[in-house]
PDB file of C-alpha atoms in Angstrom:
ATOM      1  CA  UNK A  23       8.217   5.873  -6.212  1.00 48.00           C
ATOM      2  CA  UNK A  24      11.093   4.791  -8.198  1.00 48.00           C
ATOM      3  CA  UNK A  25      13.693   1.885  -6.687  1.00 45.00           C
ATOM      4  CA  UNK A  26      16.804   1.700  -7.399  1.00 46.00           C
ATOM      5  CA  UNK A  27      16.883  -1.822  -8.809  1.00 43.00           C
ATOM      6  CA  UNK A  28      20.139  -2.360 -10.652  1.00 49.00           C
ATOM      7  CA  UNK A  29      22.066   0.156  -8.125  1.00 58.00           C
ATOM      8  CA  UNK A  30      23.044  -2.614  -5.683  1.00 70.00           C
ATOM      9  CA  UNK A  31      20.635  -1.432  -3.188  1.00 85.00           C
ATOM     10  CA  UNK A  32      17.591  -3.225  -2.784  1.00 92.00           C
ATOM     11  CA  UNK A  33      14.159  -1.893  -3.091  1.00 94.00           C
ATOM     12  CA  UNK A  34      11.871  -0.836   0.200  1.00 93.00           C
ATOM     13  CA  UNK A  35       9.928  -4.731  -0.115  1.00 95.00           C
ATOM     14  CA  UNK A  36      13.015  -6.742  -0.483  1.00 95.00           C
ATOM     15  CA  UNK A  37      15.149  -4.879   2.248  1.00 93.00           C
ATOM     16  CA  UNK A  38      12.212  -5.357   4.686  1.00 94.00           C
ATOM     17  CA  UNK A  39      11.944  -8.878   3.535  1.00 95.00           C
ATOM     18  CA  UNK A  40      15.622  -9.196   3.515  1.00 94.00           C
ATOM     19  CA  UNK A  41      16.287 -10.772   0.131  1.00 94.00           C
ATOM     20  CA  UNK A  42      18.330  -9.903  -2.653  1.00 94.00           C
ATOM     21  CA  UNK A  43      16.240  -7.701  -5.268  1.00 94.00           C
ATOM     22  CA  UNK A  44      16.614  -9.199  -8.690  1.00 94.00           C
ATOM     23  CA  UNK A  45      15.859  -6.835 -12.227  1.00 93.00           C
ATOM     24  CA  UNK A  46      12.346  -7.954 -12.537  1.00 94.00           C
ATOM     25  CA  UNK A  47      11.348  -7.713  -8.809  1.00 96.00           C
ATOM     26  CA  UNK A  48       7.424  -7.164  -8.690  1.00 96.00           C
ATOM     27  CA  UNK A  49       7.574  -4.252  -5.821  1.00 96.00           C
ATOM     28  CA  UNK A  50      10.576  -2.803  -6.579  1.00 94.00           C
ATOM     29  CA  UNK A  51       8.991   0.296  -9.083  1.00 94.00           C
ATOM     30  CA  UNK A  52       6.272   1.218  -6.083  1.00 93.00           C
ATOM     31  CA  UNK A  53       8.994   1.193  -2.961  1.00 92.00           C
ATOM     32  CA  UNK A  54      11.909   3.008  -2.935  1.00 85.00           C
ATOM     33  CA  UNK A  55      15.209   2.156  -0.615  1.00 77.00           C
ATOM     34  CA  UNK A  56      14.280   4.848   1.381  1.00 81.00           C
ATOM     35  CA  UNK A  57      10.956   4.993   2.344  1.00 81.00           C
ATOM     36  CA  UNK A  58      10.114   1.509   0.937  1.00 85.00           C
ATOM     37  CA  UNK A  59      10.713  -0.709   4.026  1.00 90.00           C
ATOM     38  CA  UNK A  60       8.215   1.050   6.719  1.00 88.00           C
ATOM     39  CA  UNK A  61       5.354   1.524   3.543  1.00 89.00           C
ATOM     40  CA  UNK A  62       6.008  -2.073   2.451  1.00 95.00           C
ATOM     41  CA  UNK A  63       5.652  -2.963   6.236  1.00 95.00           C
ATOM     42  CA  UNK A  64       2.196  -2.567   6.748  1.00 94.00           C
ATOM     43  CA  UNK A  65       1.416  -4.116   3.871  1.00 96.00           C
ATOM     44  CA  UNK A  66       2.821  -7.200   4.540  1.00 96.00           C
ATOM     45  CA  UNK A  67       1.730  -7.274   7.943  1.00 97.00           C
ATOM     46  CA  UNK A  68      -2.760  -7.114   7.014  1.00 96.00           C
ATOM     47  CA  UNK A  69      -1.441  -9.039   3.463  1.00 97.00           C
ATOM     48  CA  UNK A  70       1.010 -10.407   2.938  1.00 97.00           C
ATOM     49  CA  UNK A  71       4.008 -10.179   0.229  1.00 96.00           C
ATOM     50  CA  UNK A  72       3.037 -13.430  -1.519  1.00 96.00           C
ATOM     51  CA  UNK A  73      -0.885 -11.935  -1.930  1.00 97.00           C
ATOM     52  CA  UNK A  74       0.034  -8.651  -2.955  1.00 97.00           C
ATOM     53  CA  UNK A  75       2.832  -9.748  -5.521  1.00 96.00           C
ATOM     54  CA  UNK A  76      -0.174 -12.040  -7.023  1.00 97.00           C
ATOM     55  CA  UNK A  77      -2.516  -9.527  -6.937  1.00 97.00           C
ATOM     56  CA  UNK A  78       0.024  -6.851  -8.899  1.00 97.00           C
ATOM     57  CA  UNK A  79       0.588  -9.580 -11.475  1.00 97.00           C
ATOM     58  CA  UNK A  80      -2.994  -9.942 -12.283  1.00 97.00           C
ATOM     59  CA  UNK A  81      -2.988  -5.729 -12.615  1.00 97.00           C
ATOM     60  CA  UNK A  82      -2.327  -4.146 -15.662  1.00 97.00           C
ATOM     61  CA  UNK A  83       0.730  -2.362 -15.304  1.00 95.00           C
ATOM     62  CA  UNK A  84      -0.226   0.843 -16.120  1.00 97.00           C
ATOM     63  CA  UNK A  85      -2.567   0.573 -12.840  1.00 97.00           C
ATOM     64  CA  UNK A  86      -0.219  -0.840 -10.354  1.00 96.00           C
ATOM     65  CA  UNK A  87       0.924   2.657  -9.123  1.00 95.00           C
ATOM     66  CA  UNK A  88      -2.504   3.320  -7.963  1.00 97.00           C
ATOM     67  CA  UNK A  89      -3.005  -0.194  -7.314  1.00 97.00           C
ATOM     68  CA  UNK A  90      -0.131  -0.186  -4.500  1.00 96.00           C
ATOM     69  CA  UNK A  91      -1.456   3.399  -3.351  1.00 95.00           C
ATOM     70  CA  UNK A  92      -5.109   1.464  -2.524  1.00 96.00           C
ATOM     71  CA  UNK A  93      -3.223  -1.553  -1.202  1.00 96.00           C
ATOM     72  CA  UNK A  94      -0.890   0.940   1.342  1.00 95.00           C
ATOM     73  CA  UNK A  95      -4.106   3.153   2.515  1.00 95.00           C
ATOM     74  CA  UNK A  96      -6.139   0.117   3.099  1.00 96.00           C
ATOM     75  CA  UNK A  97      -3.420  -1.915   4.990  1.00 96.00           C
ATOM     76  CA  UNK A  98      -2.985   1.353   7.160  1.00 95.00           C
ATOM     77  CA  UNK A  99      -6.752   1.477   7.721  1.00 95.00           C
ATOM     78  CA  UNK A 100      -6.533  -2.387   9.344  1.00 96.00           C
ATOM     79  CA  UNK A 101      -4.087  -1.445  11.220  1.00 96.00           C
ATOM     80  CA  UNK A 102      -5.875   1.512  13.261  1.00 94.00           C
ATOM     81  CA  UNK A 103      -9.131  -0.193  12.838  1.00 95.00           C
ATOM     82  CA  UNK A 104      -8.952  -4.129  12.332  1.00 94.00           C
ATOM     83  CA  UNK A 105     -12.408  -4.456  12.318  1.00 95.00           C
ATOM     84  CA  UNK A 106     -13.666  -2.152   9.522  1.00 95.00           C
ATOM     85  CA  UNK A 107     -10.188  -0.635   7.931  1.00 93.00           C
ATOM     86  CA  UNK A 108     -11.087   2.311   5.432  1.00 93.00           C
ATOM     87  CA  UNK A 109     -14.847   2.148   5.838  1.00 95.00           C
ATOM     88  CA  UNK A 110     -14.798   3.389   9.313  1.00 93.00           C
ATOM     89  CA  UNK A 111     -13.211   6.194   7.491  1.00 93.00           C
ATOM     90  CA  UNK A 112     -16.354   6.334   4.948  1.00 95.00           C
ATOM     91  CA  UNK A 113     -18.543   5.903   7.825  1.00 96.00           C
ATOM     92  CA  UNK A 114     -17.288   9.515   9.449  1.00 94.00           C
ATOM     93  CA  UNK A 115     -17.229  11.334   5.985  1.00 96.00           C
ATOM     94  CA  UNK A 116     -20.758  10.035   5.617  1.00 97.00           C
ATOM     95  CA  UNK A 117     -21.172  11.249   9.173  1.00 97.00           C
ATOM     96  CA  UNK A 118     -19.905  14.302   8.368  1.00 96.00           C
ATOM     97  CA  UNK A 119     -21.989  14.902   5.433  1.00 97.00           C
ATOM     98  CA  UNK A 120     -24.522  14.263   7.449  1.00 96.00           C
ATOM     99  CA  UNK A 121     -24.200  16.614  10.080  1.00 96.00           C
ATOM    100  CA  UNK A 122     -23.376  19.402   7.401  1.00 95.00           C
ATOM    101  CA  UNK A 123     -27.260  18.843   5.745  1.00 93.00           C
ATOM    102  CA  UNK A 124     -28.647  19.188   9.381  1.00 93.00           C
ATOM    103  CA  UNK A 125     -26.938  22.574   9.764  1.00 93.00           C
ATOM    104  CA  UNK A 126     -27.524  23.677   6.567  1.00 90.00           C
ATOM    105  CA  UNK A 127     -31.268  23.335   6.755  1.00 83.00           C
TER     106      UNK A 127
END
């Protein structure tokens, strides 16, 4: 997930958001020039860049890798399903769990 911040290329948030990424940019360790742009896209469509670059302050750093991984699964969940987002995907494992009890007994 590494950018290449310092390169002269800007990372995945800032080239979607067209602006110039400076040494200290928030995003740029969790979206690469590559990939970045499309993964940051979703994001900042259900959130926004300004919410998630407050929220990733206020996360120890340590935890922001899995911090943006949550962010990027749940902003992909609103965007198939705006009305429930991941937990329509907790509702079918449950589902699933279910079903697997009835044919096991």
């Amino acid at each position: 997930m590494a950018a290449s911040v310092g390169t002269g290329s800007p990372c995945g948030a800032c080239k979607f958001l067209r602006r110039k990424c400076t040494p200290d940019c928030i995003f740029a360790p969790y979206f690469c020039s590559e990939q970045g742009p499309a993964r940051f896209a979703s994001i900042h469509k259900v959130f926004g860049a300004s919410n998630v670059s407050k929220l990733l302050h206020h996360v120890a750093v340590a935890d922001r890798c899995e911090a943006v991984v949550s962010i990027a699964y749940e902003a992909q969940a609103r965007i198939k399903d705006p009305v429930l987002g991941c937990v329509a995907h907790i509702f079918a494992l449950q589902q699933q769990v279910q079903t697997m009890r009835v044919i096991k007994s």
